[in-house]
PDB file of C-alpha atoms in Angstrom:
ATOM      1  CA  UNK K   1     -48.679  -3.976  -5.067  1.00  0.00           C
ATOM      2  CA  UNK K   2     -52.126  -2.520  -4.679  1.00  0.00           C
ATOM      3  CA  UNK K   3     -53.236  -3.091  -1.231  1.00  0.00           C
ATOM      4  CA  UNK K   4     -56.308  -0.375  -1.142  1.00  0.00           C
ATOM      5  CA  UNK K   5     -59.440  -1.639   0.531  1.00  0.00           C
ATOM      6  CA  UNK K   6     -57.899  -4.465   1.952  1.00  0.00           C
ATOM      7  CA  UNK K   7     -59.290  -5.814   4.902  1.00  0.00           C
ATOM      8  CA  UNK K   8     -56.619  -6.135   7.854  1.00  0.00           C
ATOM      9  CA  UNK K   9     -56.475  -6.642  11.417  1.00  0.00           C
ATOM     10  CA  UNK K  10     -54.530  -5.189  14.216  1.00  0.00           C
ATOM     11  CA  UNK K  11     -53.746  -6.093  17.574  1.00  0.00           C
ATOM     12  CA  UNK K  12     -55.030  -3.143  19.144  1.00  0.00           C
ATOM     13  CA  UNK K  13     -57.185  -1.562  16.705  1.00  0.00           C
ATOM     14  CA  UNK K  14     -59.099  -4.128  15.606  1.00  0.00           C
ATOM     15  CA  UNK K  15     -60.170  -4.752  12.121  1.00  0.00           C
ATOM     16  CA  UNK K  16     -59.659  -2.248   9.309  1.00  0.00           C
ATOM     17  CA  UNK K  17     -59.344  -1.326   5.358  1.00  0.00           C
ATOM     18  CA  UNK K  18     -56.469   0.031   3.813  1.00  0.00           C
ATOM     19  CA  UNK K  19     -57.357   3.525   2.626  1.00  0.00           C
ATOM     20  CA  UNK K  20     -53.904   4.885   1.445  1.00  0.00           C
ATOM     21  CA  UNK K  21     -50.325   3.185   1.316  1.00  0.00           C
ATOM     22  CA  UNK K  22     -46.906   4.312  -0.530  1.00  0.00           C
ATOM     23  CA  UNK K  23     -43.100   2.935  -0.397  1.00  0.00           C
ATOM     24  CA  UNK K  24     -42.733   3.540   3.712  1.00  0.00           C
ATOM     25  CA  UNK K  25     -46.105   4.446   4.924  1.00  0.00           C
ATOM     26  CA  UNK K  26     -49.630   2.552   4.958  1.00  0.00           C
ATOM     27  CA  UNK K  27     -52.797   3.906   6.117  1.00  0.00           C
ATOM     28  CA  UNK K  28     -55.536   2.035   7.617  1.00  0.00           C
ATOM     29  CA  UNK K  29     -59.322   3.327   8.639  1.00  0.00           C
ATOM     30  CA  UNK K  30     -60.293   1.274  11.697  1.00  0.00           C
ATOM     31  CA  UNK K  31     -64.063   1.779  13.017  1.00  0.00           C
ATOM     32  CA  UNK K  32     -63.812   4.676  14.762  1.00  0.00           C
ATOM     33  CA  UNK K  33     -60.592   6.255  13.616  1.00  0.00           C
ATOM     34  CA  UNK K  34     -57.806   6.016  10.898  1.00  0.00           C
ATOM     35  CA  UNK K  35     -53.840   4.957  11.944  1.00  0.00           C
ATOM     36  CA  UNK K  36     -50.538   5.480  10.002  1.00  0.00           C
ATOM     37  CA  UNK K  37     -47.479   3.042  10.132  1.00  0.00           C
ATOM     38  CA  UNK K  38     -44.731   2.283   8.660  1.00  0.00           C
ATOM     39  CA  UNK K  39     -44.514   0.428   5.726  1.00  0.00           C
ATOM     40  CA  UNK K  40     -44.486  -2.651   5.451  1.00  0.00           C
ATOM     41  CA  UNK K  41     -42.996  -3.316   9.389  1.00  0.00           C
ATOM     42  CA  UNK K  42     -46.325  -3.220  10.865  1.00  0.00           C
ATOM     43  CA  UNK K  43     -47.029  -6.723   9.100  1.00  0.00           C
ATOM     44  CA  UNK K  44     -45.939  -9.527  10.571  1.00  0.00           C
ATOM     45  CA  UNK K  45     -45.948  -9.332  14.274  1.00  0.00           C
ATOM     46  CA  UNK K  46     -48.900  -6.570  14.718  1.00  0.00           C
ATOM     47  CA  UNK K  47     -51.063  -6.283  11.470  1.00  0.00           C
ATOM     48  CA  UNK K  48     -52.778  -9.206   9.373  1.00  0.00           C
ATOM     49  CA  UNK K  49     -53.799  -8.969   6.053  1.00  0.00           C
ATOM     50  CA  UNK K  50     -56.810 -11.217   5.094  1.00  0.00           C
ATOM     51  CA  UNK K  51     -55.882 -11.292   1.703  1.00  0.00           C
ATOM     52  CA  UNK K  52     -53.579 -14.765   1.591  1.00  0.00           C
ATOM     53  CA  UNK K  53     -52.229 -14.601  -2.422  1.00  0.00           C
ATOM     54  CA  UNK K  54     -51.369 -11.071  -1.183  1.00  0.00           C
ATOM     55  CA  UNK K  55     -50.473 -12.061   2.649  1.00  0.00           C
ATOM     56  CA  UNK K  56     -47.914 -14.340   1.216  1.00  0.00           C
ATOM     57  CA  UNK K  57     -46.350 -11.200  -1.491  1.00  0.00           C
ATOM     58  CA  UNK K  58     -46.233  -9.618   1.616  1.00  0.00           C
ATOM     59  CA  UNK K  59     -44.110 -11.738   3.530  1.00  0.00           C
ATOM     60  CA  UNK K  60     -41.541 -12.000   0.755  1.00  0.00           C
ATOM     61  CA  UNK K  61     -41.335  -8.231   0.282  1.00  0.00           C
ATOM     62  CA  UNK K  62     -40.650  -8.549   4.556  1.00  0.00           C
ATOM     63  CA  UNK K  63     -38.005 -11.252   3.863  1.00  0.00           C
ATOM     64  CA  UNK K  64     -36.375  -9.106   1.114  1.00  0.00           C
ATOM     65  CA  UNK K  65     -35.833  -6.079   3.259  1.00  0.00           C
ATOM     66  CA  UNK K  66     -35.041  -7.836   6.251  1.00  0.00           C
ATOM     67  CA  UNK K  67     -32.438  -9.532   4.148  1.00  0.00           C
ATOM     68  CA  UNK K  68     -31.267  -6.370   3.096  1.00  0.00           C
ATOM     69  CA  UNK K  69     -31.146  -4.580   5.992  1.00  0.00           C
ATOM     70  CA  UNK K  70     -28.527  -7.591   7.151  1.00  0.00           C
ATOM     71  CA  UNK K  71     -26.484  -7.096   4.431  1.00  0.00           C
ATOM     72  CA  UNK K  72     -26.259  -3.240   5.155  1.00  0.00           C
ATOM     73  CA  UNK K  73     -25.354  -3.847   8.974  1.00  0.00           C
ATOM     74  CA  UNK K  74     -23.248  -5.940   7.754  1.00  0.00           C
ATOM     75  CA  UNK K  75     -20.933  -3.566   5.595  1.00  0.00           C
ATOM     76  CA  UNK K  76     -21.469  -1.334   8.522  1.00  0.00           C
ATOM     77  CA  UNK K  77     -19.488  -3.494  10.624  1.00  0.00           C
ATOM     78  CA  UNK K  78     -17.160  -4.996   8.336  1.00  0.00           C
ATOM     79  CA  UNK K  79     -16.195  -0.818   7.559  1.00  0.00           C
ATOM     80  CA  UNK K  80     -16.112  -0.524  11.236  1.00  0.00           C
ATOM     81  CA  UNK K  81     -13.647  -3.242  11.484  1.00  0.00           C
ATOM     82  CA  UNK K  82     -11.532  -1.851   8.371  1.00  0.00           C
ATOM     83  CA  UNK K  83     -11.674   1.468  10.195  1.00  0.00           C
ATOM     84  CA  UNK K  84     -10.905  -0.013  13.363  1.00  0.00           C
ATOM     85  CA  UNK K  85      -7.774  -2.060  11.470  1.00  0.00           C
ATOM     86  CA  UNK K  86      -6.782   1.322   9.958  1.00  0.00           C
ATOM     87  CA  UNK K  87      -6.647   3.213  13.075  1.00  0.00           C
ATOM     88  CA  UNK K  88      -4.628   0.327  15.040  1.00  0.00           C
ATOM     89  CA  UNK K  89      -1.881   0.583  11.761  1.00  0.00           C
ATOM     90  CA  UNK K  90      -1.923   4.082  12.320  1.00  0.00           C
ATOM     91  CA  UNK K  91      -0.827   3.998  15.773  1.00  0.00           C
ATOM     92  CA  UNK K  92       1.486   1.172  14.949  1.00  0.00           C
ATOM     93  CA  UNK K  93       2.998   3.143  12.125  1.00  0.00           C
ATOM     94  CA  UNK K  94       3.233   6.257  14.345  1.00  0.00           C
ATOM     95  CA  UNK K  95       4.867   4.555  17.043  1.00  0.00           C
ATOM     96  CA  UNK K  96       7.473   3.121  14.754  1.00  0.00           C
ATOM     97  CA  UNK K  97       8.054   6.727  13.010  1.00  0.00           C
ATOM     98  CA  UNK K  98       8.464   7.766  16.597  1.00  0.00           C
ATOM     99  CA  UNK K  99      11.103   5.128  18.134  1.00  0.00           C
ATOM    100  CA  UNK K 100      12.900   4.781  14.618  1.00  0.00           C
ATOM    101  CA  UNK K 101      16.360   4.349  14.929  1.00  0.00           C
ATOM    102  CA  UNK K 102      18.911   4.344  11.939  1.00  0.00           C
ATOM    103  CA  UNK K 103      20.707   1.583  11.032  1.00  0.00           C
ATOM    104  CA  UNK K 104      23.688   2.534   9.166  1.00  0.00           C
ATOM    105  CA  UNK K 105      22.520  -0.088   6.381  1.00  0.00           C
ATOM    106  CA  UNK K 106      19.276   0.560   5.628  1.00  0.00           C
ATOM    107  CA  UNK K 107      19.412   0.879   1.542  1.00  0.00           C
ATOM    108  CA  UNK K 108      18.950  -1.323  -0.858  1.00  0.00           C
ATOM    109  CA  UNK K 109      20.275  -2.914  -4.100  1.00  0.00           C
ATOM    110  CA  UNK K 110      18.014  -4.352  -6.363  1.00  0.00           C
ATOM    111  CA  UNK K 111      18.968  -6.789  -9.625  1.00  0.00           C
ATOM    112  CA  UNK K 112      16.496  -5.709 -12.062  1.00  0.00           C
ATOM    113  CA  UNK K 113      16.312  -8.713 -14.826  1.00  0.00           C
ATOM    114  CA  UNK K 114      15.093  -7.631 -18.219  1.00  0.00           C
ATOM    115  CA  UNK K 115      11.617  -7.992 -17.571  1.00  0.00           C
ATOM    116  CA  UNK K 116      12.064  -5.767 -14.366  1.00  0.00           C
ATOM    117  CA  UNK K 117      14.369  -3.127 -16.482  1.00  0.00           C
ATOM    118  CA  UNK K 118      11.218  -1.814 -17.864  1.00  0.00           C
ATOM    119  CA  UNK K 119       8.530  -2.279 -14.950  1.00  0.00           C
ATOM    120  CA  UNK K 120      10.617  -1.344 -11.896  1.00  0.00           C
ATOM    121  CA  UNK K 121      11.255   2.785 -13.774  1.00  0.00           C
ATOM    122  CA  UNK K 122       7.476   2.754 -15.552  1.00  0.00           C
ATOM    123  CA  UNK K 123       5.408   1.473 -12.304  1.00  0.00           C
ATOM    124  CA  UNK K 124       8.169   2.848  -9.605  1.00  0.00           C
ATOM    125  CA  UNK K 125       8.123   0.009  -7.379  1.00  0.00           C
ATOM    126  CA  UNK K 126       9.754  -3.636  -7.256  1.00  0.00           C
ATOM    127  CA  UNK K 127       8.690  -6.230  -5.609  1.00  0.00           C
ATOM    128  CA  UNK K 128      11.794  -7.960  -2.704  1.00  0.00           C
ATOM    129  CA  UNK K 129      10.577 -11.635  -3.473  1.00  0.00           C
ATOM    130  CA  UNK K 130       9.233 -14.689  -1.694  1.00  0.00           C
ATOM    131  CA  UNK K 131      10.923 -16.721   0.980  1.00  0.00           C
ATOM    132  CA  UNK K 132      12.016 -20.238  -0.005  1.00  0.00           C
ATOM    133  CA  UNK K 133      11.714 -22.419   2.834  1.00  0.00           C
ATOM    134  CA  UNK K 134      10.312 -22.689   6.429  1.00  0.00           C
ATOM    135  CA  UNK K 135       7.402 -22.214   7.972  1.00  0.00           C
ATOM    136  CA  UNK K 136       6.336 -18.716   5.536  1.00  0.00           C
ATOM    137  CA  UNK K 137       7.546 -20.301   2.615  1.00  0.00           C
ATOM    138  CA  UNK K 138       5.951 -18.509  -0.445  1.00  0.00           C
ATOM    139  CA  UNK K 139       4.982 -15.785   1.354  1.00  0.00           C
ATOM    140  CA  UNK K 140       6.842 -12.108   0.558  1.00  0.00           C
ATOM    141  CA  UNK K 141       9.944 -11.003   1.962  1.00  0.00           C
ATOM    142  CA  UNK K 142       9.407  -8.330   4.666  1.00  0.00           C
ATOM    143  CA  UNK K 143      12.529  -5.745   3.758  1.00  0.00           C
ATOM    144  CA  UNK K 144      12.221  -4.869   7.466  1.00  0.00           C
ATOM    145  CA  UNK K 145      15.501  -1.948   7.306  1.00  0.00           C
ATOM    146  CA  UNK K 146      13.700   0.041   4.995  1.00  0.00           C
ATOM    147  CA  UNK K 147      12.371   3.212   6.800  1.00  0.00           C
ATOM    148  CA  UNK K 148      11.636   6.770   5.213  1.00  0.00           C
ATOM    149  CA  UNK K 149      15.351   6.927   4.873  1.00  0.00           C
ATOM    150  CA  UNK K 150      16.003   4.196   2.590  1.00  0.00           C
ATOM    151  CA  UNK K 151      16.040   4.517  -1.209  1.00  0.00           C
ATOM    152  CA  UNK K 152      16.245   1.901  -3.664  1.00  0.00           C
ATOM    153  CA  UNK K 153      19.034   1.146  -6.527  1.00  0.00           C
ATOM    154  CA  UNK K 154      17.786  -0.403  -9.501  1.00  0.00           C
ATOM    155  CA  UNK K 155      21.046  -2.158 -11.379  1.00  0.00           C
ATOM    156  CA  UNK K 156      21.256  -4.286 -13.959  1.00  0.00           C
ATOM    157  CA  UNK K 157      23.972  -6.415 -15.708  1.00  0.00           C
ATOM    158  CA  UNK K 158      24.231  -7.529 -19.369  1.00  0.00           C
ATOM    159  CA  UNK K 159      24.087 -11.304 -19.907  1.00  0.00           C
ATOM    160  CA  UNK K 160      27.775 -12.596 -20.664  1.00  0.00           C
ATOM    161  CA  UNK K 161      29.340  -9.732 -19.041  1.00  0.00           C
ATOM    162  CA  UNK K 162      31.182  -9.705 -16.111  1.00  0.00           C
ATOM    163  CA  UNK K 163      30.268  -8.760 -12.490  1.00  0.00           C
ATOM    164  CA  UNK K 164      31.954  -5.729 -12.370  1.00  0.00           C
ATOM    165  CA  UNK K 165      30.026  -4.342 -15.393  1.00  0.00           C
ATOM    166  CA  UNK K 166      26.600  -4.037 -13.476  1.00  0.00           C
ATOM    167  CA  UNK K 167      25.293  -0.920 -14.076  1.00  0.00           C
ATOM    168  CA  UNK K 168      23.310   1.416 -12.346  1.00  0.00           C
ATOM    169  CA  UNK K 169      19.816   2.223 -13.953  1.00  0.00           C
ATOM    170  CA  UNK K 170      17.936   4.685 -11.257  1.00  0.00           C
ATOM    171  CA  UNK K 171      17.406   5.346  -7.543  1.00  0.00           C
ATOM    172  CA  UNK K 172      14.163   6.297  -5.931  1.00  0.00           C
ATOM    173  CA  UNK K 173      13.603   6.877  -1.958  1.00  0.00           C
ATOM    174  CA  UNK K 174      10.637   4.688  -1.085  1.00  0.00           C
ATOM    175  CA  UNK K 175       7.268   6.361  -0.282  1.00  0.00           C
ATOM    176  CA  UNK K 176       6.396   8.389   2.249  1.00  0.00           C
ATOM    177  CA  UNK K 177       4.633   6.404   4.314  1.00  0.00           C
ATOM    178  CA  UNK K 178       6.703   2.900   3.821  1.00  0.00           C
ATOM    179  CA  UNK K 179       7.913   1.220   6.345  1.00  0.00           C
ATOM    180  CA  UNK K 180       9.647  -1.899   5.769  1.00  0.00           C
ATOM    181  CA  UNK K 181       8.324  -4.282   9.169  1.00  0.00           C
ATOM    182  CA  UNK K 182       4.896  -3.214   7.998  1.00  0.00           C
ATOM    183  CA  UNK K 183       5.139  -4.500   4.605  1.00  0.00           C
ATOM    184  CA  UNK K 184       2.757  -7.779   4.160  1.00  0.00           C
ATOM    185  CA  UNK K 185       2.736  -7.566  -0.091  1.00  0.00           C
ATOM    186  CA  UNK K 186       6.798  -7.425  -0.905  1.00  0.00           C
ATOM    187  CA  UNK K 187       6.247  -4.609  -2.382  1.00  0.00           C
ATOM    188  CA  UNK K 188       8.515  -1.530  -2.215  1.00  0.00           C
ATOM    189  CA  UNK K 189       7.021   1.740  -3.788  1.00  0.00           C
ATOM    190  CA  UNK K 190       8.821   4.933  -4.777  1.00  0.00           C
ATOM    191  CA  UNK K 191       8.576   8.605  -3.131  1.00  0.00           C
ATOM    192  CA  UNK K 192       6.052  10.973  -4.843  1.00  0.00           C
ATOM    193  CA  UNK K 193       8.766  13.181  -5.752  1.00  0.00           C
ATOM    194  CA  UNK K 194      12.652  11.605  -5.420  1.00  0.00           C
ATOM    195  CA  UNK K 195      13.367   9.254  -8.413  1.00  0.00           C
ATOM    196  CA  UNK K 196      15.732   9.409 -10.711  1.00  0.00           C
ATOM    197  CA  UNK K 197      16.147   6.906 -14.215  1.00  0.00           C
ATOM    198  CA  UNK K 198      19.676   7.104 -15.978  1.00  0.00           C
ATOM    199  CA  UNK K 199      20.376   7.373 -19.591  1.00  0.00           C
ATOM    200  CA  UNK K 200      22.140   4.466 -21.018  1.00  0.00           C
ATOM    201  CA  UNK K 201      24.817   7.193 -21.141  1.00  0.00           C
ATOM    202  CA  UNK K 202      25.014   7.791 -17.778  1.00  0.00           C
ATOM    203  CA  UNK K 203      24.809   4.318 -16.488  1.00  0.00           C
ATOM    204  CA  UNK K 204      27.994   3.794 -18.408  1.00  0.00           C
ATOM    205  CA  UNK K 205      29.084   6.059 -15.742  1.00  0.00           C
ATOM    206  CA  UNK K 206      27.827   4.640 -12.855  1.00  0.00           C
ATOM    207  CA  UNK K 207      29.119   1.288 -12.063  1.00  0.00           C
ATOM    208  CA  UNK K 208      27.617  -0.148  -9.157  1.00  0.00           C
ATOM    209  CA  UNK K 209      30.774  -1.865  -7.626  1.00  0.00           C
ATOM    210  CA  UNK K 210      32.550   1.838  -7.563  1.00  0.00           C
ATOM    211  CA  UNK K 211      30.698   1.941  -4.537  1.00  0.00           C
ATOM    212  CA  UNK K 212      29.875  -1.158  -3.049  1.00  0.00           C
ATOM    213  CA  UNK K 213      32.551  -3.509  -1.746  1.00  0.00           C
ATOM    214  CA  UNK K 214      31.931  -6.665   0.527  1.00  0.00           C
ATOM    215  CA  UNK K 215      34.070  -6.087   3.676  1.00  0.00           C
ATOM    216  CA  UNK K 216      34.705  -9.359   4.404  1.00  0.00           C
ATOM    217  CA  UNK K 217      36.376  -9.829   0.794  1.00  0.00           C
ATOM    218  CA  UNK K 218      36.724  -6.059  -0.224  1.00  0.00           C
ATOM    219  CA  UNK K 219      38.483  -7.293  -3.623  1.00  0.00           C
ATOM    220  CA  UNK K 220      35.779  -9.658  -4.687  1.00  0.00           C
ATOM    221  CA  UNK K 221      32.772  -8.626  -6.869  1.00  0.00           C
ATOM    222  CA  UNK K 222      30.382 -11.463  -6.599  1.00  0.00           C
ATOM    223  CA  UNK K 223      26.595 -10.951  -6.125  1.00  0.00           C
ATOM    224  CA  UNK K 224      25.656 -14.578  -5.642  1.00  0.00           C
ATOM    225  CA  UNK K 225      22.046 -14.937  -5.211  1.00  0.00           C
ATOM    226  CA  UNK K 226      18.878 -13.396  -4.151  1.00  0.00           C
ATOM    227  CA  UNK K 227      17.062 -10.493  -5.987  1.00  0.00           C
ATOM    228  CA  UNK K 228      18.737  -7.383  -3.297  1.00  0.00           C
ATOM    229  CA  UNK K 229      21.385  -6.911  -0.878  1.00  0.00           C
ATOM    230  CA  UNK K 230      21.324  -3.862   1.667  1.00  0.00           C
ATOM    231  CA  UNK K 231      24.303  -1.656   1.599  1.00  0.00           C
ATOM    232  CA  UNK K 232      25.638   1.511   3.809  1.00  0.00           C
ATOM    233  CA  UNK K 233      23.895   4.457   3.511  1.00  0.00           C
ATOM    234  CA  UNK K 234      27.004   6.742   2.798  1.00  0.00           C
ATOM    235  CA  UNK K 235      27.656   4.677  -0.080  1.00  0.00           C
ATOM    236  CA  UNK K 236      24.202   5.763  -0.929  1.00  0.00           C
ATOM    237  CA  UNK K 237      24.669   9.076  -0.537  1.00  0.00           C
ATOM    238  CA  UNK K 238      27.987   9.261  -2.464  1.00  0.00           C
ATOM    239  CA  UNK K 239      25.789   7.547  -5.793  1.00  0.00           C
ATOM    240  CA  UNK K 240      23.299  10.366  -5.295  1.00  0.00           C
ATOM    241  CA  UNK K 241      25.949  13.035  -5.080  1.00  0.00           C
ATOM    242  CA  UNK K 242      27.592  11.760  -8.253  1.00  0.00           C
ATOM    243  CA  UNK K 243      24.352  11.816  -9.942  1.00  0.00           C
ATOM    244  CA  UNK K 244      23.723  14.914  -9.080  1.00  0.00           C
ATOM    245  CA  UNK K 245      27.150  15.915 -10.436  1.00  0.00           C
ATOM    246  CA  UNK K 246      26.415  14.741 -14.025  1.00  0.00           C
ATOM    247  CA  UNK K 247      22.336  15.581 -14.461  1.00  0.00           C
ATOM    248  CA  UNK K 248      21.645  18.645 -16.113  1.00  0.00           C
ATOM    249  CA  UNK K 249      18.423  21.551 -16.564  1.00  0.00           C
ATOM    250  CA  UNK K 250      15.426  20.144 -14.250  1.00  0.00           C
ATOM    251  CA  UNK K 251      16.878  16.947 -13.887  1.00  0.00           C
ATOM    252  CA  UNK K 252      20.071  18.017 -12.251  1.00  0.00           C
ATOM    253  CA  UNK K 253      17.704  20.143  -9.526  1.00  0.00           C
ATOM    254  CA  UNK K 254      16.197  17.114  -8.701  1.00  0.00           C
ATOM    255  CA  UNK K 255      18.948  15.129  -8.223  1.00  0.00           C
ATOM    256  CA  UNK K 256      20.497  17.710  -5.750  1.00  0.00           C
ATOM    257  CA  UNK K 257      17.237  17.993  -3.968  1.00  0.00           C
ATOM    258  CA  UNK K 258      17.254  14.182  -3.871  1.00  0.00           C
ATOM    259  CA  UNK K 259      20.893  14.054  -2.784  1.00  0.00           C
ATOM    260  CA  UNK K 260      20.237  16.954  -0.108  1.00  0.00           C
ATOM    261  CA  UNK K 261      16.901  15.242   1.262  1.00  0.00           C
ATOM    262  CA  UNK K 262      18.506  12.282   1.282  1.00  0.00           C
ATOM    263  CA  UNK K 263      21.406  13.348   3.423  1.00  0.00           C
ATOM    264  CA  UNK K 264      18.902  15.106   5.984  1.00  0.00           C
ATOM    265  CA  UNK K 265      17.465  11.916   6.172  1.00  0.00           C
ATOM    266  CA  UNK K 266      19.934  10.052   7.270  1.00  0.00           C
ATOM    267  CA  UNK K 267      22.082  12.835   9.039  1.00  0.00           C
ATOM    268  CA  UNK K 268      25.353  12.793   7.020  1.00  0.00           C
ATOM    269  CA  UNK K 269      26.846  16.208   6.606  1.00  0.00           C
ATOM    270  CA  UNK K 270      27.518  16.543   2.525  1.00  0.00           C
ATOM    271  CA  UNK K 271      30.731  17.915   2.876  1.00  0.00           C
ATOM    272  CA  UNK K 272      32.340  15.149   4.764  1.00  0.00           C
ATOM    273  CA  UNK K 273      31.227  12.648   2.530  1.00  0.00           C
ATOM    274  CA  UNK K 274      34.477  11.183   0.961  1.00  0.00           C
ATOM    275  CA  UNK K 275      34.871   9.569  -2.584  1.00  0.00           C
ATOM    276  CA  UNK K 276      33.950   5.990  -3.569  1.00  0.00           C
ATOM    277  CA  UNK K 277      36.125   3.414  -2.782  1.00  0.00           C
ATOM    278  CA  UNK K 278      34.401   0.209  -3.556  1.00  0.00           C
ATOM    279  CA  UNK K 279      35.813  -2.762  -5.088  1.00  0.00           C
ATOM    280  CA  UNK K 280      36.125  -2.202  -8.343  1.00  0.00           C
ATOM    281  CA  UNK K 281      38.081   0.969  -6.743  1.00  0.00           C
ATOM    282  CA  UNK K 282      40.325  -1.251  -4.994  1.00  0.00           C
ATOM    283  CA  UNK K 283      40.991  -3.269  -7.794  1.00  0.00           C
ATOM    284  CA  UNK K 284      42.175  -0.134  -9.967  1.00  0.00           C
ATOM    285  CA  UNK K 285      44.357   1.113  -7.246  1.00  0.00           C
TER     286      UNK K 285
END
């Protein structure tokens, strides 16, 4: 907009013509003297422009920055909140590294269907499902025993075949920074570093039920329902240790760092850990 030679008045100075005007500053030669301001603030409340066609452009360009200007303090505050949010998760998640206790159950089973086979060892995560009834119906499940300690089984079983038969497919400890109470998406995603996926091979190997047994009917191998179950972390540690056993080159590194890390993790002492004796043990014997 060309506003030179405009006639204007000001409050103060009287009337004037626009001599000189850019993007944020205007210039206007009043009788005795010539004044700078800022562009285009001064209209409005101090400044009038005779011109109404360009009085009324004027006012719109106003409107339009003052409309922006809203919008900016507004993501300002709205990142202040975020920030604000972050920082009160922070010291949430600190406080809750800090008073952790273990519990001597905190891993978990997951039954990978054949849609999940592929997702859960491409994308590294799986997700612990949606309650069913009650008052958070539909929302996710918080897997609230999962700490930095916990890993994650991914098992599968082949349709037709028997309980027994469920295999295991790959283990991952979750992320660094997961913790379980915090969880509001379901969610559960792997370590940067400690997962492991099995060869069809060595899932033949690794039967779950080696290792887990339900104490309150050891001889039974029933999973029921529901998409996970949590289980002791020794028997954990005895599935990583047999992993370990069979891996080989980079792989089998891995796995012992993985075993070893886990172990530190959840203070068990490698050489006490005793063999599997799960149901499908029992069963054998």
């Amino acid at each position: 907009m060309n506003l030179i030679n405009k006639k204007v008045t000001h409050k103060r100075f009287g009337t004037g013509s626009i001599v000189e005007h850019n993007d944020s500053i205007i210039e206007i030669h009043f009788a005795s003297e010539s004044k700078k301001f800022v562009y285009p603030d001064v209209f409005g409340e101090h400044l009038k422009i005779h011109d109404q066609s360009v009085a009324h452009s004027l006012e719109e360009i106003i409107q339009k920055r003052e409309m922006a200007r809203q919008e900016e303090e507004w993501k300002k505050e709205e990142e202040k909140k975020l920030q604000r949010k972050k920082h009160e998760l922070r010291l949430e998640h600190e406080k809750l590294m800090k008073n952790h206790k273990l519990h001597p159950e905190s891993q978990m089973v997951f039954w990978c269907d054949n849609e999940e086979q592929n997702s859960s060892l491409t994308e590294w995560k799986v997700f612990s499902g949606e309650i069913k009834s009650g008052n958070n119906k539909g929302k996710p499940n918080k897997p609230i025993r999962l700490h930095q300690n916990s890993a994650v089984l991914l098992t599968s079983i082949d349709s037709g075949m028997p309980e027994k038969e469920r295999r295991i497919l790959g283990v991952y400890m979750v992320n660094e920074e997961f913790i379980g109470k915090l969880c509001e998406d379901g969610y559960i995603p792997a370590h940067s570093k400690y997962k492991l996926q099995l060869t069809e091979q060595e899932s033949d190997q690794l039967l779950f039920w080696q290792y887990y047994v339900n104490e309150k009917a050891p001889e039974k191998m029933t999973w029921n329902t529901g998409k996970y179950r949590y289980f002791d972390n020794m028997w954990m540690a005895q599935i990583l240790r047999d992993i370990a056993s069979f891996k080989s080159d980079q792989e089998q590194e891995l796995a012992q760092q993985f075993f070893e890390h886990f172990c530190r993790m959840n203070q068990i002492i490698p050489q006490e850990l005793q063999k599997p004796n799960g149901a499908l043990m029992r069963n054998l014997a």
